[in-house]
């Protein structure tokens, strides 16, 4: 059985002074053991959020990690620095591919760095609007997944990998993909992981949807058996929205568990 995961990406919002309170409030409003919950605050708020979430069952994630272990990289944060602060890390988010020019080669190395330090990676992939409109969405996502995973000979279970399919045109726009399109892409992602050498357990790979998810839209995605949760941006800063999203995810988690028994 694949877990249901709701991960909050706070992006460049909150400060060390207010992030802990917001995290604690969200934890108390989403206290559902069936759903894996992760909050990814900015680096500078990791320590405050970690402290606020102690004993809550909500895990902490970082939003990025550098592809080298150490070195002359001013302003960057390496995987060993995150140990003790975060258990998860987002890798290859489209805003980083866009703004920091992150390449598939760097994303591939970032995954290695995360695994070396015992961090659970959420690999983000997704096509641009023009790529979808010209029928190239699948090819783009295939090449991102292949680029990220090739050469990694880890067993999926020990790797703890999660993939988030986030069509770039749906991020922060209020526009979502159709549930059926997201599910079709989740199948493509698992098939590509299998082709990259993860064949034995690609079916166990959790795939999340991301892009303008709210408590109103989450149901459409969780209704798809291929989708295992969501990476939530804007709505993840709102405790009411997170409560609604996680409550809906709990319904799916229970239903899938019963069906699997
Ligand atoms: P959004 O962001 O929910 O605000 O669209 C999602 C993401 O970027 O992970």
Coordinates of N, CA and C in Angstrom, one line a residue, residues 127-141 169 175 185:
X127 N 5.3 19.8 -16.8 CA 5.5 20.5 -18.1 C 5.0 22.0 -18.0
X128 N 5.5 22.8 -19.0 CA 5.1 24.2 -19.2 C 3.8 24.1 -20.0
X129 N 3.0 25.2 -20.0 CA 1.8 25.3 -20.7 C 2.0 25.0 -22.2
X130 N 3.0 25.6 -22.8 CA 3.2 25.4 -24.3 C 3.5 24.0 -24.6
X131 N 4.2 23.3 -23.7 CA 4.5 21.9 -23.9 C 3.3 21.0 -23.8
X132 N 2.4 21.4 -22.9 CA 1.1 20.6 -22.9 C 0.3 20.9 -24.2
X133 N 0.2 22.2 -24.5 CA -0.6 22.5 -25.7 C -0.1 21.9 -27.0
X134 N 1.2 21.7 -27.0 CA 1.8 21.1 -28.3 C 1.9 19.6 -28.1
X135 N 1.3 19.0 -27.1 CA 1.3 17.6 -27.0 C 2.6 17.0 -26.5
X136 N 3.5 17.8 -25.9 CA 4.8 17.3 -25.5 C 4.9 17.0 -24.0
X137 N 3.7 17.2 -23.3 CA 3.8 17.1 -21.8 C 4.4 15.7 -21.3
X138 N 3.9 14.7 -21.9 CA 4.4 13.3 -21.4 C 5.9 13.2 -21.7
X139 N 6.4 13.6 -22.8 CA 7.8 13.5 -23.2 C 8.6 14.3 -22.2
X140 N 8.2 15.5 -21.9 CA 8.9 16.4 -21.0 C 9.1 15.7 -19.6
X141 N 7.9 15.2 -19.1 CA 8.0 14.6 -17.8 C 8.8 13.3 -17.8
X169 N 2.0 25.3 -15.4 CA 0.9 26.3 -15.7 C -0.2 26.2 -14.6
X175 N -5.5 27.6 -11.5 CA -6.0 26.7 -12.5 C -5.4 25.3 -12.2
X185 N -0.6 11.0 -16.0 CA 0.9 11.4 -15.9 C 1.5 10.6 -14.7

